[in-house]
Tab-separated table of C-alpha atoms in Angstrom:
chain	number	residue	atom	x	y	z
A	11	MET	CA	57.440	-16.171	-36.290
A	12	ALA	CA	58.784	-12.882	-34.735
A	13	LEU	CA	61.176	-12.414	-37.530
A	14	THR	CA	58.501	-12.953	-40.093
A	15	LEU	CA	56.127	-10.616	-38.382
A	16	ILE	CA	58.959	-7.914	-38.195
A	17	VAL	CA	59.779	-8.318	-41.820
A	18	ASN	CA	56.148	-7.912	-42.979
A	19	ILE	CA	55.518	-4.749	-40.879
A	20	PHE	CA	58.835	-3.288	-42.373
A	21	ALA	CA	57.551	-4.354	-45.938
A	22	ASN	CA	54.148	-2.747	-45.549
A	23	SER	CA	55.669	0.489	-44.133
A	24	PHE	CA	58.116	0.601	-46.811
A	25	ILE	CA	55.451	-0.067	-49.568
A	26	THR	CA	53.237	2.734	-48.117
A	27	SER	CA	55.867	5.322	-47.795
A	28	PHE	CA	57.049	4.468	-51.381
A	29	HIS	CA	53.701	4.895	-52.873
A	30	SER	CA	53.252	8.171	-51.005
A	31	SER	CA	56.492	9.548	-52.107
A	32	HIS	CA	56.037	8.365	-55.640
A	33	TYR	CA	52.679	9.979	-55.867
A	34	GLU	CA	53.977	13.350	-54.568
A	35	GLU	CA	57.040	13.112	-57.061
A	36	ASN	CA	54.749	12.389	-59.913
A	37	LEU	CA	52.356	15.039	-58.869
A	38	ASP	CA	54.587	18.101	-59.784
A	39	PRO	CA	54.969	17.433	-63.521
A	40	LEU	CA	51.129	16.830	-63.777
A	41	VAL	CA	50.561	20.076	-61.854
A	42	ALA	CA	52.930	21.828	-64.000
A	43	GLN	CA	51.440	20.631	-67.226
A	44	VAL	CA	47.764	21.746	-65.955
A	45	THR	CA	48.885	25.101	-64.887
A	46	THR	CA	50.567	25.791	-68.179
A	47	ASP	CA	47.402	25.018	-70.038
A	48	LEU	CA	45.603	27.671	-67.895
A	49	PRO	CA	45.276	31.321	-69.104
A	50	GLN	CA	47.786	33.477	-67.402
A	51	SER	CA	48.172	37.170	-66.646
A	52	PRO	CA	51.288	39.026	-68.118
A	53	LEU	CA	52.761	39.174	-64.623
A	54	GLU	CA	52.316	35.349	-64.268
A	55	SER	CA	53.707	34.725	-67.562
A	56	GLU	CA	56.966	36.779	-67.040
A	57	GLU	CA	57.468	34.901	-63.688
A	58	SER	CA	56.837	31.505	-65.390
A	59	GLU	CA	59.545	32.202	-68.089
A	60	ASN	CA	62.051	33.397	-65.413
A	61	ILE	CA	61.478	30.040	-63.614
A	62	ALA	CA	61.709	28.002	-66.755
A	63	LYS	CA	65.080	29.470	-67.524
A	64	ASP	CA	66.407	28.543	-63.994
A	65	ARG	CA	64.999	25.063	-64.132
A	66	PRO	CA	67.447	22.321	-64.908
A	67	GLU	CA	66.995	19.939	-67.698
A	68	ASP	CA	63.758	17.971	-67.676
A	69	LYS	CA	64.522	14.585	-65.740
A	70	TRP	CA	61.400	13.044	-67.289
A	71	LYS	CA	62.884	13.308	-70.838
A	72	PRO	CA	63.045	9.679	-72.461
A	73	ASN	CA	66.425	8.336	-73.057
A	74	PRO	CA	66.212	5.609	-75.684
A	75	THR	CA	69.776	4.296	-75.162
A	76	ARG	CA	69.470	3.850	-71.380
A	77	ARG	CA	65.935	2.221	-72.080
A	78	LYS	CA	67.725	-0.344	-74.310
A	79	ILE	CA	70.452	-1.099	-72.047
A	80	ILE	CA	68.205	-1.690	-69.027
A	81	SER	CA	65.851	-3.793	-71.233
A	82	PHE	CA	68.834	-6.019	-72.383
A	83	LEU	CA	69.945	-6.306	-68.830
A	84	LEU	CA	66.754	-7.413	-67.535
A	85	THR	CA	66.137	-9.822	-70.533
A	86	LEU	CA	69.667	-11.314	-69.907
A	87	GLY	CA	68.790	-11.705	-66.195
A	88	ILE	CA	65.580	-13.424	-66.962
A	89	CYS	CA	67.067	-15.855	-69.521
A	90	LEU	CA	69.848	-16.732	-66.864
A	91	GLY	CA	67.472	-17.328	-64.164
A	92	THR	CA	65.358	-19.524	-66.492
A	93	ALA	CA	68.327	-21.448	-67.351
A	94	ILE	CA	69.495	-22.075	-63.916
A	95	ALA	CA	65.930	-23.052	-62.974
A	96	ILE	CA	65.632	-25.482	-65.940
A	97	PHE	CA	69.139	-26.981	-65.182
A	98	ALA	CA	68.321	-27.504	-61.572
A	99	PHE	CA	64.885	-29.196	-62.260
A	100	SER	CA	66.334	-31.281	-64.864
A	101	SER	CA	69.214	-32.446	-62.750
A	102	ILE	CA	66.664	-33.508	-59.911
A	103	LEU	CA	64.438	-35.196	-62.240
A	104	PHE	CA	67.174	-37.257	-63.995
A	105	SER	CA	68.400	-38.384	-60.610
A	106	LEU	CA	65.024	-39.425	-59.406
A	107	ILE	CA	64.410	-41.258	-62.641
A	108	ASN	CA	67.853	-42.939	-62.694
A	109	LYS	CA	67.555	-44.079	-58.995
A	110	GLY	CA	63.727	-44.480	-58.665
A	111	ALA	CA	62.753	-46.151	-61.917
A	112	SER	CA	63.967	-49.635	-60.895
A	113	ARG	CA	60.976	-50.115	-58.287
A	114	PHE	CA	58.404	-48.026	-60.342
A	115	ASP	CA	56.013	-51.010	-60.717
A	116	LEU	CA	52.548	-52.085	-59.838
A	117	ALA	CA	53.677	-53.551	-56.397
A	118	ALA	CA	54.920	-50.074	-55.383
A	119	PHE	CA	51.382	-48.693	-55.477
A	120	THR	CA	49.436	-51.779	-54.280
A	121	GLU	CA	51.480	-53.266	-51.524
A	122	LEU	CA	52.399	-51.886	-48.007
A	123	PRO	CA	55.777	-51.062	-46.799
A	124	PRO	CA	58.014	-54.047	-46.306
A	125	PRO	CA	59.501	-54.878	-42.804
A	126	PRO	CA	63.234	-54.711	-42.193
A	127	LEU	CA	65.416	-56.879	-44.210
A	128	ALA	CA	62.550	-57.765	-46.620
A	129	SER	CA	62.450	-57.159	-50.137
A	130	GLY	CA	59.486	-55.943	-52.429
A	131	GLY	CA	56.710	-53.829	-50.932
A	132	GLY	CA	55.206	-50.456	-51.646
A	133	PHE	CA	53.590	-47.343	-50.360
A	134	ARG	CA	49.931	-47.986	-50.893
A	135	ASN	CA	49.244	-46.577	-47.365
A	136	ALA	CA	51.326	-43.327	-48.012
A	137	ILE	CA	49.288	-42.650	-51.121
A	138	THR	CA	45.919	-43.002	-49.466
A	139	GLY	CA	47.099	-41.176	-46.471
A	140	THR	CA	48.364	-38.236	-48.520
A	141	LEU	CA	45.163	-37.929	-50.502
A	142	LEU	CA	43.004	-38.127	-47.337
A	143	MET	CA	44.924	-35.354	-45.610
A	144	VAL	CA	45.310	-33.094	-48.577
A	145	GLY	CA	41.584	-33.634	-49.028
A	146	ILE	CA	40.728	-32.743	-45.471
A	147	GLY	CA	43.143	-29.546	-45.758
A	148	ALA	CA	41.516	-28.307	-48.913
A	149	GLY	CA	38.013	-29.007	-47.418
A	150	ILE	CA	38.950	-26.765	-44.435
A	151	SER	CA	40.992	-24.024	-46.136
A	152	ALA	CA	39.122	-23.561	-49.289
A	153	PRO	CA	35.727	-22.309	-47.865
A	154	ILE	CA	37.799	-19.976	-45.476
A	155	GLY	CA	39.998	-18.503	-48.047
A	156	LEU	CA	37.181	-18.067	-50.463
A	157	GLY	CA	35.055	-16.277	-47.785
A	158	ALA	CA	38.008	-14.056	-46.910
A	159	ALA	CA	38.719	-13.060	-50.453
A	160	ILE	CA	34.760	-12.419	-50.993
A	161	TYR	CA	34.898	-10.065	-47.925
A	162	LEU	CA	38.055	-8.236	-48.941
A	163	VAL	CA	36.972	-7.661	-52.605
A	164	GLU	CA	33.161	-7.102	-52.160
A	165	PHE	CA	32.627	-5.664	-48.691
A	166	GLY	CA	35.842	-4.710	-47.155
A	167	SER	CA	37.067	-1.970	-49.576
A	168	GLY	CA	38.637	0.875	-47.385
A	169	LYS	CA	38.055	-0.779	-44.093
A	170	PRO	CA	40.766	-1.245	-41.451
A	171	LEU	CA	39.867	-4.969	-41.122
A	172	SER	CA	40.661	-5.546	-44.690
A	173	SER	CA	44.177	-4.179	-44.060
A	174	TRP	CA	44.796	-6.483	-41.144
A	175	ILE	CA	43.424	-9.544	-42.889
A	176	ARG	CA	45.878	-8.885	-45.744
A	177	PHE	CA	48.689	-8.199	-43.423
A	178	PHE	CA	48.102	-11.490	-41.362
A	179	ASN	CA	47.662	-13.396	-44.464
A	180	GLY	CA	51.087	-12.209	-45.740
A	181	VAL	CA	52.488	-13.225	-42.264
A	182	LEU	CA	51.028	-16.710	-42.367
A	183	SER	CA	52.400	-17.256	-46.032
A	184	GLY	CA	55.846	-16.539	-44.714
A	185	VAL	CA	55.482	-18.691	-41.629
A	186	PRO	CA	57.615	-22.024	-41.728
A	187	SER	CA	55.497	-24.981	-42.251
A	188	ILE	CA	56.747	-26.729	-39.195
A	189	LEU	CA	55.116	-23.925	-36.882
A	190	CYS	CA	51.874	-24.796	-38.678
A	191	GLY	CA	52.407	-28.343	-37.401
A	192	LEU	CA	53.105	-27.151	-34.025
A	193	PHE	CA	49.796	-25.282	-34.142
A	194	ALA	CA	47.778	-28.300	-35.160
A	195	TYR	CA	49.732	-30.098	-32.632
A	196	GLY	CA	48.441	-28.021	-29.866
A	197	LEU	CA	45.073	-27.650	-31.236
A	198	VAL	CA	44.103	-31.280	-32.353
A	199	VAL	CA	46.724	-33.695	-30.948
A	200	LEU	CA	46.992	-32.512	-27.399
A	201	THR	CA	43.155	-32.174	-27.390
A	202	SER	CA	42.530	-35.496	-28.719
A	203	GLY	CA	45.271	-37.316	-27.125
A	204	THR	CA	46.396	-38.982	-30.362
A	205	PHE	CA	48.163	-38.407	-33.749
A	206	SER	CA	45.649	-38.626	-36.497
A	207	ALA	CA	44.689	-37.775	-40.147
A	208	ILE	CA	42.621	-35.044	-38.833
A	209	ALA	CA	45.487	-33.241	-37.195
A	210	GLY	CA	47.642	-33.764	-40.497
A	211	GLY	CA	44.490	-32.278	-42.416
A	212	VAL	CA	44.311	-29.331	-40.023
A	213	ALA	CA	48.285	-28.627	-40.439
A	214	LEU	CA	47.925	-28.862	-44.176
A	215	ALA	CA	44.963	-26.400	-44.040
A	216	VAL	CA	47.062	-23.828	-42.468
A	217	VAL	CA	49.728	-24.201	-44.904
A	218	MET	CA	47.269	-23.993	-47.868
A	219	LEU	CA	45.171	-21.037	-46.580
A	220	PRO	CA	47.366	-18.160	-47.563
A	221	THR	CA	47.757	-19.335	-51.071
A	222	ILE	CA	43.951	-19.942	-51.432
A	223	ALA	CA	42.997	-16.616	-49.965
A	224	ARG	CA	45.368	-14.660	-52.080
A	225	THR	CA	44.655	-16.316	-55.351
A	226	SER	CA	40.811	-16.240	-54.811
A	227	GLU	CA	41.116	-12.534	-54.043
A	228	GLU	CA	42.976	-11.672	-57.287
A	229	ALA	CA	40.384	-13.902	-59.099
A	230	LEU	CA	37.481	-11.985	-57.853
A	231	LYS	CA	39.253	-8.742	-58.788
A	232	THR	CA	39.354	-9.719	-62.435
A	233	VAL	CA	35.711	-9.978	-62.690
A	234	ALA	CA	34.403	-7.058	-64.553
A	235	PRO	CA	32.250	-4.508	-62.347
A	236	GLU	CA	29.743	-4.443	-65.133
A	237	LEU	CA	28.666	-7.840	-64.319
A	238	ARG	CA	27.939	-6.860	-60.650
A	239	GLU	CA	26.220	-3.599	-61.798
A	240	GLY	CA	24.095	-5.456	-64.332
A	241	ALA	CA	22.929	-8.084	-61.596
A	242	ILE	CA	22.147	-5.387	-59.171
A	243	ALA	CA	20.253	-3.555	-61.828
A	244	ILE	CA	17.861	-6.292	-62.533
A	245	GLY	CA	16.981	-6.664	-58.838
A	246	ALA	CA	19.463	-9.155	-57.349
A	247	SER	CA	20.899	-8.528	-54.118
A	248	PRO	CA	24.667	-8.212	-53.510
A	249	ILE	CA	24.843	-11.744	-51.982
A	250	GLN	CA	22.865	-13.177	-55.197
A	251	ALA	CA	25.150	-11.135	-57.478
A	252	ILE	CA	28.121	-12.858	-55.930
A	253	THR	CA	26.792	-16.279	-55.636
A	254	ALA	CA	25.143	-16.205	-59.207
A	255	ILE	CA	27.716	-14.000	-61.259
A	256	VAL	CA	30.911	-13.318	-59.505
A	257	ILE	CA	31.925	-16.472	-58.099
A	258	PRO	CA	30.979	-18.552	-61.222
A	259	ALA	CA	32.931	-16.034	-63.618
A	260	ALA	CA	36.026	-16.391	-61.334
A	261	THR	CA	35.672	-20.149	-60.668
A	262	PRO	CA	38.694	-21.111	-63.134
A	263	ALA	CA	40.965	-18.894	-61.358
A	264	ILE	CA	39.835	-19.882	-57.962
A	265	VAL	CA	40.237	-23.632	-58.725
A	266	THR	CA	43.654	-22.871	-60.093
A	267	GLY	CA	44.678	-21.206	-56.636
A	268	VAL	CA	43.259	-24.440	-54.800
A	269	VAL	CA	45.226	-26.706	-56.942
A	270	LEU	CA	48.452	-24.756	-56.536
A	271	ALA	CA	47.811	-24.826	-52.617
A	272	ILE	CA	47.348	-28.695	-53.018
A	273	ALA	CA	50.537	-28.969	-54.936
A	274	ARG	CA	52.365	-27.098	-52.063
A	275	ALA	CA	50.882	-29.247	-49.207
A	276	THR	CA	51.516	-32.462	-50.974
A	277	GLY	CA	55.268	-32.222	-50.612
A	278	GLU	CA	55.191	-30.951	-47.001
A	279	THR	CA	56.862	-33.101	-44.341
A	280	ALA	CA	57.554	-31.012	-41.363
A	281	PRO	CA	53.855	-30.289	-40.271
A	282	LEU	CA	52.938	-34.139	-40.554
A	283	LEU	CA	55.703	-35.257	-38.194
A	284	PHE	CA	53.908	-33.671	-35.352
A	285	THR	CA	50.404	-34.481	-36.257
A	286	ALA	CA	49.910	-37.553	-38.277
A	287	LEU	CA	53.120	-39.180	-37.457
A	288	PHE	CA	53.433	-42.384	-39.438
A	289	SER	CA	52.052	-45.814	-39.781
A	290	GLN	CA	53.369	-49.084	-41.570
A	291	TYR	CA	49.745	-50.164	-41.853
A	292	GLY	CA	46.858	-49.360	-44.029
A	293	LEU	CA	44.179	-46.607	-43.002
A	294	ASN	CA	42.494	-47.559	-39.815
A	295	GLY	CA	40.425	-44.353	-39.373
A	296	LEU	CA	40.423	-40.584	-39.329
A	297	TRP	CA	41.605	-40.450	-35.537
A	298	LYS	CA	44.549	-42.800	-35.928
A	299	PRO	CA	48.189	-42.222	-37.173
A	300	VAL	CA	48.375	-42.376	-40.878
A	301	ALA	CA	51.281	-42.663	-43.300
A	302	SER	CA	52.272	-39.781	-45.885
A	303	MET	CA	54.433	-39.887	-48.999
A	304	SER	CA	56.633	-37.084	-47.723
A	305	VAL	CA	57.380	-38.677	-44.269
A	306	LEU	CA	57.800	-42.154	-45.962
A	307	ILE	CA	60.563	-40.565	-48.143
A	308	TYR	CA	62.169	-39.154	-44.843
A	309	ASN	CA	61.901	-42.246	-42.893
A	310	PHE	CA	63.153	-44.487	-45.713
A	311	ALA	CA	65.879	-42.223	-46.880
A	312	LEU	CA	67.433	-42.659	-43.451
A	313	SER	CA	67.171	-46.341	-43.271
A	314	PRO	CA	70.329	-48.504	-43.810
A	315	TYR	CA	68.286	-51.151	-45.868
A	316	PRO	CA	68.876	-50.757	-49.772
A	317	ASN	CA	65.204	-51.978	-50.364
A	318	ASP	CA	63.794	-49.023	-48.226
A	319	GLN	CA	66.153	-46.538	-50.007
A	320	ALA	CA	65.041	-47.617	-53.429
A	321	LEU	CA	61.488	-47.293	-52.185
A	322	ALA	CA	62.300	-43.813	-51.002
A	323	TRP	CA	63.819	-42.769	-54.522
A	324	THR	CA	60.561	-44.080	-56.066
A	325	ALA	CA	58.221	-42.367	-53.809
A	326	ALA	CA	60.144	-39.122	-54.422
A	327	LEU	CA	59.769	-39.667	-58.107
A	328	VAL	CA	55.940	-40.274	-57.864
A	329	VAL	CA	55.536	-37.090	-55.614
A	330	VAL	CA	57.649	-34.956	-58.088
A	331	ALA	CA	55.404	-36.292	-60.951
A	332	LEU	CA	52.189	-35.699	-59.094
A	333	ILE	CA	53.190	-32.008	-58.312
A	334	LEU	CA	54.439	-31.379	-61.770
A	335	SER	CA	50.905	-32.765	-63.038
A	336	ILE	CA	49.103	-30.460	-60.706
A	337	SER	CA	51.151	-27.458	-61.775
A	338	VAL	CA	50.591	-28.143	-65.413
A	339	ALA	CA	46.739	-28.670	-64.928
A	340	ALA	CA	46.685	-25.299	-62.954
A	341	ARG	CA	48.405	-23.686	-66.023
A	342	PHE	CA	45.887	-24.976	-68.288
A	343	LEU	CA	42.938	-23.823	-66.171
A	344	THR	CA	44.531	-20.309	-66.240
A	345	ARG	CA	45.121	-20.389	-69.926
A	346	ASP	CA	41.498	-21.328	-70.582
A	347	GLN	CA	40.247	-18.357	-68.330
A	348	LEU	CA	42.567	-15.968	-70.128
A	349	ASN	CA	41.211	-17.191	-73.569
């Protein structure tokens, strides 16, 4: 946590200093261009000619050869990175299909986990528990993230509070998910005295919040200012303009951010180990331990029984397929908004 905080402080300081120096460097050529367009006295003209003779070759002169080389190297790097990513994902997917397809049947989705040394069984309770906790997390984090984004874009421009919100949102996005679980453990588990689906949902909400806040902020920035100005011009209040014009216009991108946050939370294991724990049985209530797909994979992968290991591979295949489907859906939502 401390390391993440230090890195974010250093990054913000570096970005601020870089923008300042970059602005100052780019200011000289612009000032020179403006001053050359102004009428000058004979004395000023003579001084300008002497300065121009002593000035080195213009560093801003374009170099087509260097530009082509840089473009080629960047394109090559992107292609190599894409090829490596595709190869890694394909290898993982092939392994999951090869080892998990044998138990990919109706029983895996409708039955409870089997006892030791038994055959068959499934992970119905883990599916329902995962959906429940992800739903709780999205229900908590989506309003908070959207509210923060609305403040940053509509009301917080130039205010110190906005800088602090963005800073801590960046810190939270870099915090390991296990610390989010420890936070929910101290907030919910120790308070209520039990592991529960509510505690797991709170942990996942902390994991999802930075993604939703950041993507919602960018979504609201894409809304044309003319829409806000038009709503104000016809007598709408700022709140009415936001709720009736801005948010509906940015809804596809906001939904995309929520979907991406859900995809990230679906595969989290560490936060749930401290909050929801695990259960071999079906859902017994919001304030009871509940199973999840990620913890089931973790537990069954360490099991010495072949049947449990096969279920772990099948559950991993289901999780990857679910996350892939969510990511594709988010991609289509973004494409529809751009169109």
